[in-house]
């Protein structure tokens, strides 16, 4: 029976070509869009983790409540001792200390007078240690437009946008004005070793990256840090393990009665990233539902038109004694075969395009450069094993549902009219 129906589908193109194209198109969109959404949400999560949140983040309780204001007077103390405990207690994580600061970046002229000033957002990371992975994690090396990485204390990187605005070149000196951890005025002069461009407004707007030890000296933060970030050594984020580490750390080191005690929060609890991840997980189901609904309506209409064209065929089969139920089931079987053929074609095309975009990406920097969110400049898909079968759900369900609805016309045929129709 299946072989007979399959031959009929291949030989009668007018009966199968349009449904196959519709199914293939819907499956292709389901597969590709599912991979694209997963890739985008993954990139957004990783970008935020690398620059802001880490897989887990440690701050003092008071700092965490006012983190948007960067209150370094509430920063972590005795960081070196705390880092030793973290490395011993949680060796599966890589721990890094960072300092966040803000202020004015002053650009002097040839005689030392101010010729330009702009707001600056400073980030202090471990730039000079040989074992540090901060440069790779934050993609700093590839983001350098002019100059090079800092090679010694007193050097810093600034954003390319700021450098162009005030005519700053590598080798020039700039001065960062702000306040220390103790509230006194701070000014620190740096030599610009290079300029950076990330393609993201939040990162490129007046950014200055300096070594952690330079920031500690400038801000009176010896053995202190704004935050400590933890990253899984395996690379990917694991919320279940992160929750275990969070509970373990907070039960050991955090006290609700002490506002200066450290508290750990995991990635899912920061900046609404938990909602992003949940949305990414549900996007495939949502896409499948949308295309099942849309394709079912289209295939229902296609089935009705096909039923009108095959009206005489059904009449002859009924006249020869074939049961209505059997005819109806054969149309369902045909729909299943058409769904399989269309799903295979659509999945193959969708996977091919998904692999291509995963490798080369889509440059969206011209669109995202003015967006005030932490978004990647190059969007990539993520090819997962589920993509190999996810398209078959809408492909098969839509064809079966459409044919099932259209096939009810078979039961409306009256046997008493068959011979009259055949005579005509």
Short mmCIF file of C-alpha atoms in Angstrom, two decimals:
data_model
loop_
_atom_site.label_atom_id
_atom_site.label_comp_id
_atom_site.label_asym_id
_atom_site.label_seq_id
_atom_site.Cartn_x
_atom_site.Cartn_y
_atom_site.Cartn_z
CA UNK A 1 0.00 0.00 0.00
CA UNK A 2 2.74 2.47 0.98
CA UNK A 3 4.71 1.68 -2.17
CA UNK A 4 1.59 2.18 -4.28
CA UNK A 5 0.80 5.54 -2.63
CA UNK A 6 4.41 6.67 -2.93
CA UNK A 7 4.42 5.97 -6.68
CA UNK A 8 1.17 7.91 -7.01
CA UNK A 9 2.67 10.92 -5.25
CA UNK A 10 5.76 10.87 -7.48
CA UNK A 11 3.83 10.43 -10.74
CA UNK A 12 1.01 12.89 -10.06
CA UNK A 13 2.94 16.14 -9.52
CA UNK A 14 -0.23 18.24 -9.56
CA UNK A 15 -1.40 16.39 -6.46
CA UNK A 16 1.80 16.49 -4.43
CA UNK A 17 4.09 19.29 -5.63
CA UNK A 18 2.32 22.24 -3.96
CA UNK A 19 1.83 20.50 -0.58
CA UNK A 20 5.48 19.37 -0.57
CA UNK A 21 6.66 22.93 -1.29
CA UNK A 22 4.46 24.34 1.46
CA UNK A 23 5.63 21.77 4.01
CA UNK A 24 9.29 22.17 3.01
CA UNK A 25 9.05 25.95 3.35
CA UNK A 26 7.39 25.74 6.77
CA UNK A 27 9.88 23.17 8.06
CA UNK A 28 12.79 25.19 6.71
CA UNK A 29 11.59 28.30 8.54
CA UNK A 30 11.00 26.29 11.74
CA UNK A 31 14.47 24.74 11.71
CA UNK A 32 16.37 27.86 10.74
CA UNK A 33 14.50 30.28 13.01
CA UNK A 34 14.82 27.87 15.93
CA UNK A 35 18.59 27.67 15.45
CA UNK A 36 18.82 31.43 14.93
CA UNK A 37 16.90 32.30 18.09
CA UNK A 38 18.92 29.83 20.16
CA UNK A 39 22.14 31.26 18.76
CA UNK A 40 21.13 34.87 19.45
CA UNK A 41 20.03 34.17 23.01
CA UNK A 42 23.18 32.16 23.64
CA UNK A 43 25.38 34.99 22.31
CA UNK A 44 23.52 37.58 24.39
CA UNK A 45 23.94 35.43 27.50
CA UNK A 46 27.63 34.76 26.88
CA UNK A 47 28.33 38.42 26.11
CA UNK A 48 26.69 39.53 29.34
CA UNK A 49 28.46 36.80 31.29
CA UNK A 50 31.88 37.70 29.89
CA UNK A 51 31.57 41.44 30.50
CA UNK A 52 29.16 41.89 33.40
CA UNK A 53 27.64 38.97 35.22
CA UNK A 54 29.99 36.01 35.07
CA UNK A 55 28.42 32.60 35.58
CA UNK A 56 28.28 33.64 39.22
CA UNK A 57 29.11 37.02 40.76
CA UNK A 58 30.20 37.94 44.28
CA UNK A 59 29.63 41.41 45.74
CA UNK A 60 28.96 42.81 49.17
CA UNK A 61 25.28 42.95 50.06
CA UNK A 62 25.35 46.75 50.14
CA UNK A 63 27.14 46.99 46.77
CA UNK A 64 24.67 44.57 45.16
CA UNK A 65 21.71 46.76 46.17
CA UNK A 66 23.27 49.80 44.47
CA UNK A 67 25.35 48.14 41.76
CA UNK A 68 24.17 50.53 39.02
CA UNK A 69 25.84 53.40 40.90
CA UNK A 70 29.20 51.57 41.13
CA UNK A 71 29.62 52.33 44.88
CA UNK A 72 33.24 51.31 45.39
CA UNK A 73 33.07 52.56 48.99
CA UNK A 74 31.00 49.38 49.52
CA UNK A 75 33.39 47.10 47.63
CA UNK A 76 34.78 43.74 48.75
CA UNK A 77 37.73 43.76 51.14
CA UNK A 78 40.40 41.09 51.82
CA UNK A 79 39.93 39.84 48.28
CA UNK A 80 43.16 37.82 48.15
CA UNK A 81 42.11 35.73 51.15
CA UNK A 82 38.62 35.26 49.75
CA UNK A 83 40.04 34.20 46.38
CA UNK A 84 42.17 31.53 48.09
CA UNK A 85 39.08 30.07 49.75
CA UNK A 86 37.15 30.15 46.46
CA UNK A 87 39.87 28.35 44.54
CA UNK A 88 40.05 25.69 47.25
CA UNK A 89 36.31 25.23 47.79
CA UNK A 90 35.21 25.48 44.15
CA UNK A 91 38.08 24.34 41.91
CA UNK A 92 35.71 23.73 39.00
CA UNK A 93 35.39 27.51 38.64
CA UNK A 94 37.84 30.14 37.44
CA UNK A 95 37.69 33.21 39.70
CA UNK A 96 38.62 36.73 38.60
CA UNK A 97 38.51 40.04 40.45
CA UNK A 98 37.39 43.21 38.67
CA UNK A 99 36.97 46.85 39.53
CA UNK A 100 34.32 49.05 37.94
CA UNK A 101 34.65 52.81 38.11
CA UNK A 102 33.49 55.96 36.37
CA UNK A 103 34.54 59.56 35.99
CA UNK A 104 35.90 62.04 33.46
CA UNK A 105 38.60 61.27 30.94
CA UNK A 106 40.72 64.35 30.29
CA UNK A 107 42.75 64.83 27.10
CA UNK A 108 45.58 67.41 27.41
CA UNK A 109 47.10 69.48 24.64
CA UNK A 110 50.81 69.96 23.89
CA UNK A 111 51.32 72.22 26.91
CA UNK A 112 49.30 70.10 29.31
CA UNK A 113 46.10 72.14 29.21
CA UNK A 114 42.75 70.42 28.80
CA UNK A 115 41.59 70.29 25.18
CA UNK A 116 38.77 67.81 25.68
CA UNK A 117 36.89 65.87 28.33
CA UNK A 118 34.32 63.12 28.21
CA UNK A 119 32.53 60.75 30.53
CA UNK A 120 34.34 57.46 30.98
CA UNK A 121 33.35 54.03 32.21
CA UNK A 122 36.41 52.27 33.56
CA UNK A 123 36.90 48.53 33.80
CA UNK A 124 39.95 47.11 35.56
CA UNK A 125 40.90 43.53 34.77
CA UNK A 126 44.04 41.43 34.98
CA UNK A 127 45.72 42.48 31.73
CA UNK A 128 49.36 41.73 32.50
CA UNK A 129 49.45 38.33 34.27
CA UNK A 130 50.55 35.46 32.06
CA UNK A 131 47.90 33.07 33.38
CA UNK A 132 44.95 35.44 32.94
CA UNK A 133 42.20 34.61 30.43
CA UNK A 134 40.48 37.98 30.70
CA UNK A 135 41.78 39.27 27.36
CA UNK A 136 40.39 36.26 25.47
CA UNK A 137 37.18 36.19 27.52
CA UNK A 138 36.38 39.81 26.67
CA UNK A 139 37.63 39.50 23.08
CA UNK A 140 39.94 42.47 23.61
CA UNK A 141 42.75 41.33 21.32
CA UNK A 142 40.46 41.06 18.28
CA UNK A 143 38.72 44.34 19.14
CA UNK A 144 41.87 46.47 18.95
CA UNK A 145 41.64 49.02 16.12
CA UNK A 146 44.91 50.91 16.66
CA UNK A 147 47.96 50.20 18.78
CA UNK A 148 48.41 47.11 20.92
CA UNK A 149 47.67 45.56 24.28
CA UNK A 150 49.19 47.14 27.40
CA UNK A 151 52.61 45.68 28.09
CA UNK A 152 53.39 47.42 31.39
CA UNK A 153 51.81 49.26 34.30
CA UNK A 154 50.44 52.71 33.51
CA UNK A 155 49.10 51.79 30.07
CA UNK A 156 45.42 51.55 29.16
CA UNK A 157 43.05 50.94 26.29
CA UNK A 158 40.31 53.44 25.36
CA UNK A 159 37.34 53.19 23.01
CA UNK A 160 37.88 54.07 19.37
CA UNK A 161 34.85 56.36 19.43
CA UNK A 162 36.36 58.45 22.23
CA UNK A 163 39.74 58.51 20.50
CA UNK A 164 38.25 59.75 17.23
CA UNK A 165 36.15 62.38 18.98
CA UNK A 166 39.10 63.95 20.82
CA UNK A 167 41.91 63.07 18.42
CA UNK A 168 43.71 60.63 20.71
CA UNK A 169 46.31 58.26 19.23
CA UNK A 170 48.31 55.39 20.74
CA UNK A 171 51.18 56.84 22.75
CA UNK A 172 49.18 59.87 23.91
CA UNK A 173 48.44 60.43 27.56
CA UNK A 174 44.99 60.78 29.14
CA UNK A 175 43.97 61.44 32.74
CA UNK A 176 41.09 59.74 34.53
CA UNK A 177 39.34 61.86 37.16
CA UNK A 178 37.08 60.26 39.75
CA UNK A 179 36.82 59.40 43.41
CA UNK A 180 38.66 56.81 45.47
CA UNK A 181 37.18 54.09 47.62
CA UNK A 182 37.48 56.43 50.60
CA UNK A 183 35.67 59.29 48.87
CA UNK A 184 38.65 61.53 48.12
CA UNK A 185 39.39 62.93 44.68
CA UNK A 186 41.39 60.75 42.32
CA UNK A 187 43.27 61.49 39.13
CA UNK A 188 45.48 59.03 37.32
CA UNK A 189 47.36 59.52 34.06
CA UNK A 190 47.61 56.64 31.60
CA UNK A 191 49.46 56.15 28.35
CA UNK A 192 47.11 55.00 25.61
CA UNK A 193 48.50 51.73 24.24
CA UNK A 194 45.60 51.15 21.83
CA UNK A 195 41.97 51.78 20.97
CA UNK A 196 39.07 49.34 21.04
CA UNK A 197 35.86 48.90 19.08
CA UNK A 198 33.38 46.20 20.15
CA UNK A 199 30.47 47.27 17.93
CA UNK A 200 28.22 47.76 20.93
CA UNK A 201 27.12 51.15 22.25
CA UNK A 202 27.29 50.11 25.90
CA UNK A 203 30.89 48.94 25.51
CA UNK A 204 32.15 51.62 23.12
CA UNK A 205 30.80 54.71 24.88
CA UNK A 206 33.79 56.27 26.64
CA UNK A 207 35.28 52.97 27.78
CA UNK A 208 38.72 52.68 29.32
CA UNK A 209 40.29 49.32 30.18
CA UNK A 210 43.18 49.31 32.65
CA UNK A 211 45.15 46.75 34.62
CA UNK A 212 43.69 45.72 37.97
CA UNK A 213 46.79 46.78 39.92
CA UNK A 214 46.74 50.26 38.35
CA UNK A 215 43.10 50.68 39.37
CA UNK A 216 43.80 49.51 42.92
CA UNK A 217 46.61 52.04 43.28
CA UNK A 218 44.53 54.87 41.83
CA UNK A 219 41.36 54.15 43.82
CA UNK A 220 42.98 53.24 47.16
CA UNK A 221 41.58 49.73 46.77
CA UNK A 222 44.55 47.64 47.82
CA UNK A 223 43.37 44.04 48.27
CA UNK A 224 39.85 45.14 47.29
CA UNK A 225 37.57 44.69 44.27
CA UNK A 226 34.16 45.80 43.11
CA UNK A 227 33.22 42.21 42.31
CA UNK A 228 34.54 38.71 41.88
CA UNK A 229 33.25 36.74 38.89
CA UNK A 230 33.29 32.97 38.55
CA UNK A 231 33.32 31.04 35.28
CA UNK A 232 32.93 27.31 34.76
CA UNK A 233 36.16 25.87 33.40
CA UNK A 234 34.14 23.73 30.98
CA UNK A 235 33.08 26.94 29.22
CA UNK A 236 29.29 26.64 29.19
CA UNK A 237 26.87 27.82 31.84
CA UNK A 238 25.22 25.15 34.00
CA UNK A 239 22.40 26.61 36.08
CA UNK A 240 22.01 23.53 38.30
CA UNK A 241 25.68 23.55 39.34
CA UNK A 242 25.65 27.34 39.65
CA UNK A 243 22.71 27.10 42.06
CA UNK A 244 24.55 24.54 44.17
CA UNK A 245 27.65 26.75 44.35
CA UNK A 246 25.53 29.80 45.17
CA UNK A 247 23.75 28.06 48.04
CA UNK A 248 26.99 26.60 49.35
CA UNK A 249 28.86 29.93 49.28
CA UNK A 250 26.07 32.01 50.79
CA UNK A 251 25.58 29.54 53.63
CA UNK A 252 29.31 29.70 54.46
CA UNK A 253 30.32 33.30 53.91
CA UNK A 254 27.22 35.50 53.71
CA UNK A 255 25.32 37.01 56.61
CA UNK A 256 22.03 38.88 56.24
CA UNK A 257 22.89 41.01 59.27
CA UNK A 258 26.18 42.26 57.78
CA UNK A 259 25.82 44.56 54.77
CA UNK A 260 29.54 44.18 53.99
CA UNK A 261 29.45 40.39 53.91
CA UNK A 262 29.86 38.85 50.44
CA UNK A 263 26.84 37.47 48.63
CA UNK A 264 26.82 35.37 45.48
CA UNK A 265 24.25 35.55 42.67
CA UNK A 266 24.20 33.34 39.61
CA UNK A 267 23.75 34.40 36.01
CA UNK A 268 20.05 33.48 35.87
CA UNK A 269 19.29 36.03 38.59
CA UNK A 270 21.04 38.97 36.94
CA UNK A 271 19.86 41.49 34.33
CA UNK A 272 16.82 39.43 33.37
CA UNK A 273 18.99 36.78 31.72
CA UNK A 274 16.89 34.02 33.24
CA UNK A 275 13.93 35.22 31.18
CA UNK A 276 16.10 35.26 28.05
CA UNK A 277 17.19 31.67 28.61
CA UNK A 278 13.63 30.50 29.27
CA UNK A 279 12.47 32.28 26.14
CA UNK A 280 15.20 30.56 24.14
CA UNK A 281 14.09 27.17 25.47
CA UNK A 282 10.45 27.81 24.56
CA UNK A 283 11.11 29.45 21.20
CA UNK A 284 11.22 26.15 19.31
CA UNK A 285 7.84 25.06 20.66
CA UNK A 286 6.38 28.47 19.85
CA UNK A 287 7.75 28.42 16.30
CA UNK A 288 6.40 24.91 15.76
CA UNK A 289 2.92 25.89 16.97
CA UNK A 290 2.81 28.94 14.70
CA UNK A 291 3.83 27.03 11.61
CA UNK A 292 1.57 24.07 12.40
CA UNK A 293 -1.39 26.44 12.60
CA UNK A 294 -0.47 28.41 9.49
CA UNK A 295 0.43 25.40 7.34
CA UNK A 296 -2.67 23.48 8.45
CA UNK A 297 -4.91 26.24 7.11
CA UNK A 298 -3.00 26.40 3.82
CA UNK A 299 -2.92 22.63 3.41
CA UNK A 300 -6.59 22.40 4.34
CA UNK A 301 -7.43 24.71 1.44
CA UNK A 302 -5.03 22.81 -0.78
CA UNK A 303 -6.73 19.56 0.23
CA UNK A 304 -10.17 20.97 -0.54
CA UNK A 305 -9.03 22.01 -4.01
CA UNK A 306 -7.41 18.63 -4.51
CA UNK A 307 -10.59 16.95 -3.31
CA UNK A 308 -12.64 18.81 -5.91
CA UNK A 309 -10.20 17.76 -8.63
CA UNK A 310 -10.35 14.14 -7.41
CA UNK A 311 -14.11 14.19 -6.95
CA UNK A 312 -14.67 11.80 -9.86
CA UNK A 313 -11.82 9.55 -8.70
CA UNK A 314 -13.43 9.11 -5.30
CA UNK A 315 -16.76 8.45 -6.99
CA UNK A 316 -15.31 5.67 -9.15
CA UNK A 317 -13.61 4.09 -6.16
CA UNK A 318 -16.86 4.15 -4.19
CA UNK A 319 -18.73 2.69 -7.16
CA UNK A 320 -16.24 -0.17 -7.30
CA UNK A 321 -17.09 -0.99 -3.69
CA UNK A 322 -14.27 0.65 -1.81
CA UNK A 323 -15.34 1.83 1.62
CA UNK A 324 -15.40 5.53 2.45
CA UNK A 325 -13.30 4.86 5.53
CA UNK A 326 -10.59 3.20 3.42
CA UNK A 327 -10.51 6.08 0.95
CA UNK A 328 -10.27 8.55 3.82
CA UNK A 329 -7.40 6.62 5.41
CA UNK A 330 -5.48 6.49 2.13
CA UNK A 331 -5.64 10.28 1.90
CA UNK A 332 -4.21 10.44 5.43
CA UNK A 333 -1.45 8.03 4.46
CA UNK A 334 -0.69 10.17 1.42
CA UNK A 335 -0.53 13.21 3.66
CA UNK A 336 1.95 11.44 5.96
CA UNK A 337 4.20 10.57 3.01
CA UNK A 338 3.98 14.12 1.66
CA UNK A 339 4.78 15.43 5.16
CA UNK A 340 7.83 13.18 5.43
CA UNK A 341 9.12 14.19 1.98
CA UNK A 342 8.58 17.90 2.64
CA UNK A 343 10.07 17.66 6.14
CA UNK A 344 13.22 15.95 4.88
CA UNK A 345 13.70 18.58 2.17
CA UNK A 346 12.95 21.49 4.54
CA UNK A 347 15.18 20.12 7.31
CA UNK A 348 18.08 19.60 4.89
CA UNK A 349 17.84 23.17 3.57
CA UNK A 350 17.35 24.64 7.06
CA UNK A 351 20.33 22.75 8.50
CA UNK A 352 22.51 23.75 5.56
CA UNK A 353 21.77 27.44 6.07
CA UNK A 354 22.08 27.10 9.85
CA UNK A 355 25.55 25.55 9.54
CA UNK A 356 26.60 28.36 7.18
CA UNK A 357 25.38 31.14 9.49
CA UNK A 358 26.90 29.39 12.51
CA UNK A 359 30.29 29.46 10.82
CA UNK A 360 30.26 32.89 9.16
CA UNK A 361 27.56 34.77 11.09
CA UNK A 362 25.49 37.79 10.05
CA UNK A 363 27.06 41.17 10.71
CA UNK A 364 24.42 43.35 12.39
CA UNK A 365 26.76 46.03 13.73
CA UNK A 366 25.16 48.73 11.56
CA UNK A 367 21.82 48.05 13.26
CA UNK A 368 22.95 47.40 16.84
CA UNK A 369 25.53 50.19 17.15
CA UNK A 370 22.95 52.60 18.59
CA UNK A 371 21.15 50.03 20.73
CA UNK A 372 21.60 50.53 24.46
CA UNK A 373 21.57 46.83 25.24
CA UNK A 374 24.29 44.23 25.57
CA UNK A 375 23.89 42.71 22.10
CA UNK A 376 26.46 41.00 19.87
CA UNK A 377 27.48 42.71 16.64
CA UNK A 378 27.62 39.42 14.71
CA UNK A 379 24.67 37.06 15.01
CA UNK A 380 25.16 33.33 14.66
CA UNK A 381 22.91 30.31 14.72
CA UNK A 382 23.42 27.34 17.04
CA UNK A 383 23.09 23.89 15.51
CA UNK A 384 21.83 21.39 18.08
CA UNK A 385 20.73 17.74 17.73
CA UNK A 386 17.08 18.75 18.15
CA UNK A 387 17.17 20.56 14.80
CA UNK A 388 17.43 17.23 13.00
CA UNK A 389 13.90 16.24 14.07
CA UNK A 390 12.13 19.38 15.28
CA UNK A 391 10.83 20.21 11.81
CA UNK A 392 9.02 16.90 11.48
CA UNK A 393 6.47 17.88 14.12
CA UNK A 394 4.98 20.80 12.20
CA UNK A 395 5.59 19.09 8.87
CA UNK A 396 3.65 15.93 9.67
CA UNK A 397 1.01 17.43 11.93
CA UNK A 398 0.11 20.16 9.46
CA UNK A 399 -0.30 17.82 6.50
CA UNK A 400 -2.27 15.25 8.48
CA UNK A 401 -4.50 17.89 10.04
CA UNK A 402 -5.10 19.62 6.72
CA UNK A 403 -5.92 16.36 4.90
CA UNK A 404 -8.09 15.16 7.79
CA UNK A 405 -10.22 18.28 7.58
CA UNK A 406 -10.41 18.28 3.78
CA UNK A 407 -11.05 14.53 3.64
CA UNK A 408 -14.45 14.80 5.33
CA UNK A 409 -15.88 15.66 1.91
CA UNK A 410 -15.50 11.96 1.06
CA UNK A 411 -18.21 11.08 3.58
CA UNK A 412 -20.58 13.53 1.89
CA UNK A 413 -20.65 11.54 -1.32
CA UNK A 414 -23.96 9.81 -1.96
CA UNK A 415 -23.79 6.39 -3.59
CA UNK A 416 -27.17 6.92 -5.29
CA UNK A 417 -25.67 9.72 -7.39
CA UNK A 418 -22.55 7.85 -8.48
CA UNK A 419 -23.93 6.12 -11.57
CA UNK A 420 -25.60 9.31 -12.73
CA UNK A 421 -22.27 11.13 -12.44
CA UNK A 422 -20.46 8.33 -14.27
CA UNK A 423 -22.99 8.40 -17.13
CA UNK A 424 -22.50 12.12 -17.49
#
